């Protein structure tokens, strides 16, 4: 191949170096279906089977012919790609089609309004912002109601139709010095002061341990991985992270964090202090199947507990379907099969058909605030190109009596059966096989006590999954990656076009890796 002219390396050279360390810094020059092509030393294309699937964005395969044809058609027609602040009928059709499918899956009819974005994290940010706008408006309405009650209580005492309950004063640590009216004013001032403190508290989010929701300022605070989250803590509202299957912890967190506003109410001629629940919790953000957290499926029981808990405390549930959604597990929403209903949904990745960058945040009508449309926008969002491509994606998913969803489920079962068979033969190396449909992972047992010094070093250095991925790429021409926050888990998210031959190719690679680990042959695993 001709030598590339020397250019300074300024586009994330350190990341390239890290990838190179595990043999993963290859350049792909072409992509088609489940295959990525790299060039060998003679400049010939070498096919690599892509089990990373564009990190979940190419469920239909790379450069799906119908998606590419639609893109070419749109460009040839001179589609007005960027026309922010005009009518976007294509966005409307897309929202309607998403609603139609979601209603079918949930068995409901309540509309979900759509706010479009450009990336997954951006859809999460939009959900966070919308939930906070809604919370703020609910707080304002509550504060107004409490102020009116306070004023009428004070007026009732002034006019002699009510007296102040002495217990109310004691409760707030107050001692009345003057007449009833002075006591009422004292109570009013103290409740107002305490309410102002409560209202000034920042919102709090609930999220699951192991969860991943993106890396922008607000979304990264919902992402459990400490390395991604901690340096940016001061930029956005915080989350309390809850372990899976622990409804007791949910109750504990609520008891620790809940807030109240104090109202003055008149009953039987007496002014008393009553508590009103203050909405501290802005949203509960969950993935139905955690992707980056190691391919962990939310249990149906915990999904139900999250739903009931959130409804009871008036906190909306944001179901992040960015990785699990768009048909990957056999339904548009992985959560619909778990019986989980979102007040919000986020979708991205495959929504753009593998060529457009687009995302959407959906909000249930009961929570929707139209004011959001004025305060949130992007130059690029809701553009004609992405919307038309996303419509084509939905058309392809729904075609032939929903063949693509069935394919995802059936190919997923076939892939899973292979992974299970490898596990059965290597129980000493493989800890677990998890996931649904074409969102699968295998967890390797911890190798930090391996007989091989090389394997030990790699396992202790935290790069274990990347080294396995490097070997599979080099020796077997298979592309897979560990999940970012659970490095012993390799994930498999190929397209619905996955063939039996490709499954067999992965099987050969995995069986060899298992044998190398079992026999402590670390040098073969890391050999370049
Ligand atoms: N939410 C989930 C559940 C995700 O898996 C991701 C991305 C995001 C949000 C953020 O989306 O990258 O478009 O901004 N997951 C990628 C992955 C990084 O590795 O699968 P984004």
Coordinates of C-alpha atoms and ligand atoms in Angstrom, one line a residue:
X1 CA 0.0 0.0 0.0
X2 CA 1.3 3.5 -0.7
X3 CA 2.8 5.2 2.4
X4 CA 0.4 7.8 3.8
X5 CA 2.0 11.3 4.0
X6 CA 3.2 12.1 7.5
X7 CA 0.4 14.0 9.4
X8 CA 0.5 14.9 13.1
X9 CA -1.7 12.7 15.1
X10 CA -4.2 14.9 16.9
X11 CA -7.5 13.0 16.9
X12 CA -7.2 11.2 20.2
X13 CA -3.7 9.7 19.7
X14 CA -3.7 8.3 23.3
X15 CA -6.9 6.3 22.7
X16 CA -5.3 4.9 19.5
X17 CA -2.2 3.9 21.6
X18 CA -4.4 2.1 24.2
X19 CA -6.2 0.2 21.5
X20 CA -3.0 -0.6 19.8
X21 CA -1.8 -2.2 23.0
X22 CA -4.5 -4.8 22.7
X23 CA -4.1 -5.1 19.0
X24 CA -7.4 -3.3 18.3
X25 CA -6.2 -0.2 16.5
X26 CA -7.1 -1.4 13.0
X27 CA -8.6 0.7 10.3
X28 CA -11.8 -0.6 8.6
X29 CA -12.1 0.6 5.0
X30 CA -15.5 -0.9 4.1
X31 CA -18.5 -2.4 5.7
X32 CA -21.4 -4.5 4.5
X33 CA -23.9 -6.5 6.5
X34 CA -22.1 -8.2 9.4
X35 CA -18.7 -7.7 7.8
X36 CA -16.1 -5.0 8.3
X37 CA -13.1 -5.1 6.0
X38 CA -9.5 -4.1 6.9
X39 CA -6.5 -4.0 4.6
X40 CA -3.6 -6.5 5.1
X41 CA 0.0 -5.6 4.3
X42 CA -0.5 -6.2 0.7
X43 CA -3.5 -3.9 0.6
X44 CA -6.0 -6.7 0.2
X45 CA -9.3 -6.5 2.0
X46 CA -9.7 -8.9 4.9
X47 CA -13.2 -9.6 6.2
X48 CA -13.9 -9.3 9.9
X49 CA -17.2 -10.6 11.4
X50 CA -18.7 -7.7 13.4
X51 CA -20.2 -8.9 16.7
X52 CA -19.9 -5.4 18.1
X53 CA -22.4 -4.3 15.5
X54 CA -21.4 -0.6 15.5
X55 CA -21.8 -0.7 19.3
X56 CA -25.4 -1.6 18.7
X57 CA -26.2 0.8 16.0
X58 CA -26.4 -1.6 13.0
X59 CA -29.1 -4.1 13.9
X60 CA -30.0 -4.2 10.2
X61 CA -26.4 -4.6 9.2
X62 CA -23.8 -2.1 7.9
X63 CA -24.9 -0.2 4.9
X64 CA -28.2 -2.0 4.5
X65 CA -29.1 -1.8 0.8
X66 CA -32.6 -0.4 1.3
X67 CA -31.3 2.2 3.8
X68 CA -28.5 3.2 1.5
X69 CA -30.9 3.5 -1.4
X70 CA -33.2 5.7 0.6
X71 CA -30.2 7.9 1.6
X72 CA -29.1 8.2 -2.0
X73 CA -32.7 9.0 -3.1
X74 CA -33.0 11.7 -0.5
X75 CA -29.8 13.4 -1.5
X76 CA -30.6 13.1 -5.2
X77 CA -34.0 14.8 -4.5
X78 CA -32.2 17.6 -2.7
X79 CA -34.0 17.0 0.6
X80 CA -33.9 20.1 2.9
X81 CA -31.7 18.4 5.5
X82 CA -31.3 21.3 7.8
X83 CA -34.4 23.5 8.2
X84 CA -34.8 24.1 11.9
X85 CA -37.9 26.0 12.9
X86 CA -40.1 25.0 10.0
X87 CA -42.7 22.4 9.7
X88 CA -41.3 18.9 9.8
X89 CA -44.1 16.5 8.6
X90 CA -41.5 13.6 8.4
X91 CA -40.7 14.0 12.1
X92 CA -44.4 13.9 12.8
X93 CA -44.9 10.8 10.7
X94 CA -41.9 9.2 12.6
X95 CA -43.4 10.1 16.0
X96 CA -46.7 8.7 14.9
X97 CA -45.2 5.4 13.7
X98 CA -43.2 5.0 16.9
X99 CA -46.4 5.6 18.8
X100 CA -48.3 3.0 16.8
X101 CA -45.7 0.4 17.5
X102 CA -45.3 1.3 21.2
X103 CA -49.1 1.3 21.7
X104 CA -49.2 -2.2 20.1
X105 CA -46.5 -3.5 22.5
X106 CA -47.8 -1.8 25.6
X107 CA -51.5 -2.3 24.9
X108 CA -52.1 1.4 25.7
X109 CA -53.4 4.4 23.7
X110 CA -51.9 7.3 25.6
X111 CA -49.7 9.4 23.2
X112 CA -46.0 9.8 23.7
X113 CA -44.7 13.2 22.5
X114 CA -41.4 13.1 20.7
X115 CA -38.3 15.4 21.1
X116 CA -35.6 14.5 18.6
X117 CA -31.8 14.7 19.2
X118 CA -28.6 13.7 17.6
X119 CA -27.1 11.1 19.9
X120 CA -28.1 8.7 22.6
X121 CA -26.7 10.8 25.4
X122 CA -28.5 13.9 24.0
X123 CA -31.8 12.0 24.3
X124 CA -31.0 11.3 27.9
X125 CA -30.1 14.9 28.5
X126 CA -33.4 15.9 27.0
X127 CA -35.3 13.5 29.3
X128 CA -33.4 14.9 32.3
X129 CA -34.1 18.5 31.3
X130 CA -37.8 17.8 30.5
X131 CA -38.2 16.0 33.9
X132 CA -36.6 18.9 35.7
X133 CA -38.8 21.4 33.8
X134 CA -41.9 19.4 34.8
X135 CA -40.7 19.0 38.4
X136 CA -40.0 22.8 38.6
X137 CA -43.5 23.5 37.3
X138 CA -45.0 21.1 39.8
X139 CA -43.0 22.7 42.6
X140 CA -44.2 26.2 41.6
X141 CA -47.8 25.1 41.6
X142 CA -47.4 23.5 45.0
X143 CA -45.6 26.6 46.4
X144 CA -48.4 28.8 45.1
X145 CA -51.0 26.7 46.8
X146 CA -49.1 26.7 50.0
X147 CA -48.6 30.4 49.9
X148 CA -52.4 30.9 49.4
X149 CA -53.2 28.6 52.3
X150 CA -50.7 30.4 54.5
X151 CA -52.1 33.8 53.7
X152 CA -55.7 32.7 54.4
X153 CA -54.6 31.1 57.7
X154 CA -53.0 34.3 58.8
X155 CA -56.1 36.2 57.7
X156 CA -58.4 33.9 59.6
X157 CA -56.4 34.4 62.8
X158 CA -56.4 38.2 62.2
X159 CA -60.1 38.3 61.8
X160 CA -60.7 36.2 64.9
X161 CA -62.2 33.1 63.1
X162 CA -59.3 30.9 64.0
X163 CA -56.6 30.5 66.7
X164 CA -53.2 29.0 66.5
X165 CA -52.7 25.4 67.7
X166 CA -49.9 25.7 70.3
X167 CA -48.6 22.3 69.2
X168 CA -47.9 23.8 65.8
X169 CA -45.5 26.3 67.4
X170 CA -43.8 23.7 69.6
X171 CA -43.3 21.4 66.6
X172 CA -41.3 24.1 64.8
X173 CA -39.4 25.1 68.0
X174 CA -41.2 28.5 68.2
X175 CA -42.3 30.4 71.3
X176 CA -45.2 32.8 70.9
X177 CA -44.6 36.1 72.6
X178 CA -47.5 38.3 71.5
X179 CA -51.2 37.7 70.7
X180 CA -52.7 35.1 68.4
X181 CA -52.0 37.2 65.3
X182 CA -48.3 37.5 66.2
X183 CA -48.2 33.7 66.7
X184 CA -49.7 33.2 63.2
X185 CA -47.2 35.6 61.6
X186 CA -44.4 33.7 63.4
X187 CA -45.6 30.4 62.1
X188 CA -46.0 31.8 58.6
X189 CA -42.5 33.2 58.6
X190 CA -40.9 30.0 59.9
X191 CA -42.8 27.7 57.4
X192 CA -41.9 30.0 54.6
X193 CA -38.2 30.0 55.6
X194 CA -38.1 26.2 55.9
X195 CA -39.9 25.8 52.6
X196 CA -37.4 28.1 50.9
X197 CA -34.5 25.8 52.1
X198 CA -36.4 22.7 50.9
X199 CA -37.1 24.2 47.5
X200 CA -33.4 25.3 47.0
X201 CA -32.3 21.7 47.2
X202 CA -31.1 20.3 43.9
X203 CA -33.0 17.5 42.2
X204 CA -32.0 13.9 42.8
X205 CA -32.1 11.1 40.3
X206 CA -32.5 7.4 40.9
X207 CA -30.5 5.0 38.7
X208 CA -29.3 1.4 38.9
X209 CA -25.8 0.2 39.9
X210 CA -24.0 -0.8 36.6
X211 CA -26.2 1.6 34.6
X212 CA -24.9 3.5 31.6
X213 CA -26.7 6.4 30.1
X214 CA -24.1 8.4 28.2
X215 CA -21.2 10.7 28.8
X216 CA -22.6 14.3 28.6
X217 CA -22.8 16.5 31.6
X218 CA -26.1 15.4 33.0
X219 CA -26.2 11.9 31.6
X220 CA -22.8 10.9 32.9
X221 CA -24.0 11.6 36.4
X222 CA -26.6 8.8 35.8
X223 CA -23.8 6.5 34.6
X224 CA -22.6 4.4 37.5
X225 CA -19.0 3.9 36.3
X226 CA -17.0 6.0 38.7
X227 CA -14.2 6.7 36.3
X228 CA -16.5 8.4 33.8
X229 CA -18.7 10.1 36.4
X230 CA -16.6 11.3 39.3
X231 CA -14.5 14.0 37.6
X232 CA -17.6 15.8 36.4
X233 CA -19.7 15.5 39.6
X234 CA -19.9 19.2 40.1
X235 CA -21.4 19.8 36.6
X236 CA -24.8 18.3 37.2
X237 CA -27.4 16.9 39.5
X238 CA -26.6 13.7 41.3
X239 CA -28.1 10.2 41.4
X240 CA -28.5 7.7 44.1
X241 CA -27.5 4.3 42.6
X242 CA -29.6 1.3 43.7
X243 CA -28.6 -2.4 43.4
X244 CA -30.7 -4.7 41.3
X245 CA -33.5 -6.7 43.0
X246 CA -33.4 -4.6 46.3
X247 CA -36.7 -2.9 46.8
X248 CA -35.7 -2.5 50.4
X249 CA -32.9 -0.2 49.3
X250 CA -35.4 1.9 47.3
X251 CA -37.4 2.4 50.4
X252 CA -34.3 3.3 52.4
X253 CA -33.2 5.9 49.9
X254 CA -36.6 7.4 49.8
X255 CA -36.7 7.6 53.6
X256 CA -33.3 9.3 53.6
X257 CA -33.8 11.7 50.8
X258 CA -37.5 12.6 50.8
X259 CA -38.5 16.2 51.4
X260 CA -41.6 18.0 52.6
X261 CA -43.0 21.5 52.4
X262 CA -44.9 22.9 55.3
X263 CA -48.4 24.2 54.9
X264 CA -50.6 26.1 57.3
X265 CA -54.1 24.9 57.2
X266 CA -57.2 25.8 59.2
X267 CA -59.3 23.0 60.6
X268 CA -62.0 23.4 63.2
X269 CA -61.0 27.0 63.9
X270 CA -57.3 26.1 64.5
X271 CA -54.3 26.7 62.4
X272 CA -52.1 23.7 62.2
X273 CA -48.9 22.7 60.3
X274 CA -49.3 20.0 57.7
X275 CA -46.7 18.4 55.5
X276 CA -46.9 18.2 51.7
X277 CA -44.6 15.9 49.8
X278 CA -41.9 17.8 48.1
X279 CA -40.8 16.2 44.7
X280 CA -37.0 15.8 45.4
X281 CA -36.8 12.9 42.9
X282 CA -36.6 14.1 39.3
X283 CA -36.6 10.8 37.5
X284 CA -35.8 7.1 37.9
X285 CA -33.6 6.2 34.9
X286 CA -33.2 2.5 34.0
X287 CA -32.1 0.3 31.2
X288 CA -34.3 -2.8 30.7
X289 CA -31.1 -4.7 29.8
X290 CA -27.9 -3.0 31.0
X291 CA -25.5 -2.9 28.1
X292 CA -22.3 -1.3 29.3
X293 CA -22.9 -2.7 32.8
X294 CA -22.3 -6.3 31.5
X295 CA -25.5 -7.3 29.7
X296 CA -27.8 -7.6 32.7
X297 CA -31.5 -8.2 32.2
X298 CA -33.7 -6.4 34.7
X299 CA -35.9 -9.0 36.4
X300 CA -39.6 -8.7 35.8
X301 CA -40.2 -8.5 39.5
X302 CA -37.8 -5.6 40.1
X303 CA -39.2 -3.9 37.0
X304 CA -42.6 -4.1 38.7
X305 CA -41.2 -2.9 42.0
X306 CA -39.5 0.1 40.3
X307 CA -42.8 0.9 38.5
X308 CA -44.9 0.8 41.7
X309 CA -42.3 2.6 43.8
X310 CA -42.0 5.5 41.3
X311 CA -45.7 5.8 40.9
X312 CA -46.2 5.9 44.6
X313 CA -43.7 8.8 45.1
X314 CA -44.7 10.6 41.9
X315 CA -41.4 10.2 40.1
X316 CA -41.4 9.5 36.4
X317 CA -39.6 6.4 35.0
X318 CA -37.2 7.0 32.1
X319 CA -36.6 3.8 30.3
X320 CA -33.3 4.0 28.4
X321 CA -33.7 1.8 25.3
X322 CA -30.8 3.3 23.5
X323 CA -28.9 0.0 23.4
X324 CA -31.7 -2.6 24.0
X325 CA -34.4 -1.1 21.8
X326 CA -35.2 -0.8 18.1
X327 CA -36.1 -4.5 17.8
X328 CA -32.8 -5.9 19.1
X329 CA -34.5 -8.3 21.6
X330 CA -37.5 -9.2 19.4
X331 CA -39.7 -6.2 20.2
X332 CA -39.2 -2.5 19.5
X333 CA -38.8 -2.0 23.3
X334 CA -37.0 -4.6 25.4
X335 CA -39.0 -3.2 28.3
X336 CA -42.4 -4.1 26.9
X337 CA -41.5 -7.8 27.2
X338 CA -40.6 -7.2 30.8
X339 CA -43.9 -5.6 31.6
X340 CA -42.2 -2.2 32.3
X341 CA -43.9 0.9 31.1
X342 CA -41.9 4.1 30.7
X343 CA -43.1 7.6 31.4
X344 CA -40.2 8.5 29.1
X345 CA -38.3 6.4 26.6
X346 CA -35.0 7.1 24.9
X347 CA -34.1 5.5 21.6
X348 CA -31.0 6.1 19.4
X349 CA -28.4 3.8 17.7
X350 CA -30.3 1.7 15.1
X351 CA -32.9 4.4 14.8
X352 CA -30.4 6.0 12.4
X353 CA -30.2 2.9 10.3
X354 CA -26.4 2.8 10.7
X355 CA -25.9 5.9 8.7
X356 CA -27.7 8.8 10.3
X357 CA -27.0 10.2 13.8
X358 CA -30.3 10.6 15.5
X359 CA -32.1 9.9 18.7
X360 CA -35.5 10.5 20.2
X361 CA -36.9 11.1 23.7
X362 CA -40.5 10.2 24.1
X363 CA -42.7 11.6 26.9
X364 CA -46.1 10.2 28.0
X365 CA -48.9 12.8 27.6
X366 CA -49.7 12.9 31.4
X367 CA -46.1 14.2 32.0
X368 CA -45.7 16.3 28.9
X369 CA -44.9 20.0 29.1
X370 CA -45.3 21.8 25.8
X371 CA -43.1 24.6 27.1
X372 CA -40.2 22.3 26.6
X373 CA -40.4 22.8 22.8
X374 CA -39.5 26.4 23.1
X375 CA -36.5 25.9 25.5
X376 CA -34.8 22.9 24.0
X377 CA -33.6 22.5 20.4
X378 CA -30.6 21.7 18.2
X379 CA -29.5 22.9 14.8
X380 CA -29.3 19.3 13.6
X381 CA -32.1 17.6 15.4
X382 CA -35.3 16.5 13.6
X383 CA -33.6 16.9 10.2
X384 CA -35.3 15.5 7.1
X385 CA -32.5 13.1 6.3
X386 CA -32.5 11.3 9.7
X387 CA -36.2 11.3 10.0
X388 CA -36.7 9.7 6.6
X389 CA -34.0 7.2 7.3
X390 CA -35.5 6.3 10.7
X391 CA -38.9 5.9 8.9
X392 CA -37.2 3.5 6.5
X393 CA -35.7 1.6 9.5
X394 CA -39.2 1.2 11.1
X395 CA -40.6 0.1 7.7
X396 CA -37.9 -2.6 7.5
X397 CA -38.5 -3.8 11.0
X398 CA -42.3 -4.0 10.5
X399 CA -42.1 -5.5 7.0
X400 CA -43.3 -9.0 6.2
X401 CA -45.4 -9.3 9.2
X402 CA -42.5 -8.1 11.5
X403 CA -40.0 -10.6 10.2
X404 CA -37.0 -8.6 11.5
X405 CA -38.1 -8.8 15.2
X406 CA -38.6 -12.5 14.8
X407 CA -35.2 -12.8 13.1
X408 CA -33.6 -10.9 16.1
X409 CA -35.2 -13.4 18.5
X410 CA -34.4 -16.5 16.5
X411 CA -30.8 -15.5 15.6
X412 CA -30.4 -14.5 19.2
X413 CA -31.5 -17.9 20.4
X414 CA -29.1 -19.6 18.0
X415 CA -26.2 -17.4 19.1
X416 CA -27.1 -18.0 22.7
X417 CA -27.3 -21.8 22.3
X418 CA -23.7 -21.7 21.0
X419 CA -22.5 -19.5 23.9
X420 CA -24.2 -21.9 26.4
X421 CA -22.5 -24.9 24.7
X422 CA -19.1 -23.2 25.1
X423 CA -19.9 -22.5 28.7
X424 CA -21.0 -26.1 29.4
X425 CA -17.7 -27.3 28.1
X426 CA -15.7 -24.6 30.0
X427 CA -17.4 -24.0 33.3
X428 CA -14.0 -23.3 34.8
X429 CA -13.5 -20.4 32.4
X430 CA -16.9 -19.0 31.7
X431 CA -19.0 -17.7 34.6
X432 CA -22.2 -16.8 32.9
X433 CA -24.1 -16.2 29.6
X434 CA -26.7 -13.4 29.7
X435 CA -29.0 -11.3 27.6
X436 CA -31.9 -11.5 25.3
X437 CA -32.2 -11.6 21.5
X438 CA -29.2 -10.1 19.8
X439 CA -28.0 -8.4 23.0
X440 CA -25.9 -11.1 24.6
X441 CA -22.8 -11.3 26.8
X442 CA -20.5 -13.9 28.3
X443 CA -18.8 -13.3 31.5
X444 CA -15.4 -14.8 32.1
X445 CA -14.3 -15.9 35.5
X446 CA -11.7 -13.7 37.2
X447 CA -8.3 -14.6 36.0
X448 CA -6.2 -12.6 38.4
X449 CA -5.0 -15.9 40.0
X450 CA -4.2 -17.6 36.6
X451 CA -1.1 -19.9 36.4
X452 CA 0.0 -17.8 33.5
X453 CA 1.9 -14.6 34.7
X454 CA 0.8 -12.9 31.4
X455 CA -2.9 -13.6 32.0
X456 CA -2.5 -12.6 35.7
X457 CA -1.0 -9.3 34.7
X458 CA -3.7 -8.6 32.1
X459 CA -6.5 -9.5 34.5
X460 CA -5.0 -7.4 37.3
X461 CA -4.4 -4.5 34.9
X462 CA -8.1 -4.3 34.1
X463 CA -7.6 -4.9 30.3
X464 CA -8.7 -8.5 30.3
X465 CA -11.7 -8.2 28.0
X466 CA -9.7 -6.0 25.6
X467 CA -6.9 -8.5 25.3
X468 CA -9.5 -11.3 24.6
X469 CA -11.0 -9.0 22.0
X470 CA -7.6 -8.3 20.4
X471 CA -6.9 -12.0 20.2
X472 CA -10.3 -12.8 18.6
X473 CA -9.7 -10.1 16.1
X474 CA -6.1 -11.2 15.2
X475 CA -6.5 -14.9 15.2
X476 CA -10.2 -15.4 14.3
X477 CA -11.2 -12.2 12.4
X478 CA -14.0 -11.6 14.8
X479 CA -14.8 -8.2 16.3
X480 CA -16.2 -8.0 19.8
X481 CA -15.6 -5.8 22.8
X482 CA -16.0 -6.0 26.5
X483 CA -18.7 -4.0 28.1
X484 CA -17.1 -0.8 29.3
X485 CA -18.0 -1.1 33.0
X486 CA -17.7 -4.9 33.3
X487 CA -14.5 -5.8 31.7
X488 CA -14.8 -9.6 32.1
X489 CA -17.9 -9.6 29.9
X490 CA -17.7 -9.8 26.1
X491 CA -20.8 -8.5 24.3
X492 CA -22.3 -9.7 21.1
X493 CA -24.7 -7.5 19.3
X494 CA -24.6 -8.5 15.6
X495 CA -27.2 -7.7 13.0
X496 CA -30.3 -9.8 12.2
X497 CA -28.3 -11.0 9.1
X498 CA -26.2 -13.2 11.4
X499 CA -25.5 -16.5 9.6
X500 CA -24.8 -19.9 11.1
X501 CA -21.4 -19.8 9.6
X502 CA -20.6 -16.6 11.5
X503 CA -21.8 -18.1 14.7
X504 CA -19.5 -21.1 14.0
X505 CA -16.6 -18.7 13.4
X506 CA -17.2 -17.0 16.8
X507 CA -17.5 -20.4 18.4
X508 CA -14.1 -21.6 17.1
X509 CA -12.6 -18.4 18.5
X510 CA -14.2 -18.6 21.9
X511 CA -13.4 -22.3 22.3
X512 CA -9.7 -21.5 21.5
X513 CA -9.7 -18.6 24.0
X514 CA -11.3 -20.9 26.7
X515 CA -8.6 -23.5 26.1
X516 CA -5.8 -21.0 26.2
X517 CA -7.2 -19.6 29.5
X518 CA -7.7 -23.1 30.9
X519 CA -4.2 -24.1 30.1
X520 CA -2.6 -20.8 31.2
X521 CA -1.2 -20.1 27.7
X522 CA -1.2 -16.4 28.1
X523 CA 1.6 -15.8 25.7
X524 CA -0.4 -17.1 22.8
X525 CA -3.3 -14.9 23.8
X526 CA -1.3 -11.7 23.7
X527 CA 1.0 -12.6 20.8
X528 CA 0.9 -9.9 18.1
Ligands
LIG1 N1 -27.7 4.9 27.0 C1 -27.3 3.6 26.8 C2 -28.1 2.5 27.4 C3 -26.2 3.4 26.0 O1 -25.8 2.1 25.8 C4 -25.5 4.4 25.4 C5 -24.3 4.2 24.6 C6 -26.0 5.7 25.6 C7 -27.1 5.9 26.4 C8 -25.3 6.9 25.0 O2 -25.5 6.9 23.7 O3 -23.2 7.0 22.7 O4 -25.1 7.7 21.3 O5 -24.3 9.1 23.3 N2 -23.7 3.2 24.6 C9 -22.4 3.0 23.9 C10 -22.0 1.6 23.9 C11 -21.3 3.8 24.3 O6 -20.9 1.3 24.1 O7 -22.9 0.7 23.6 P1 -24.5 7.8 22.7

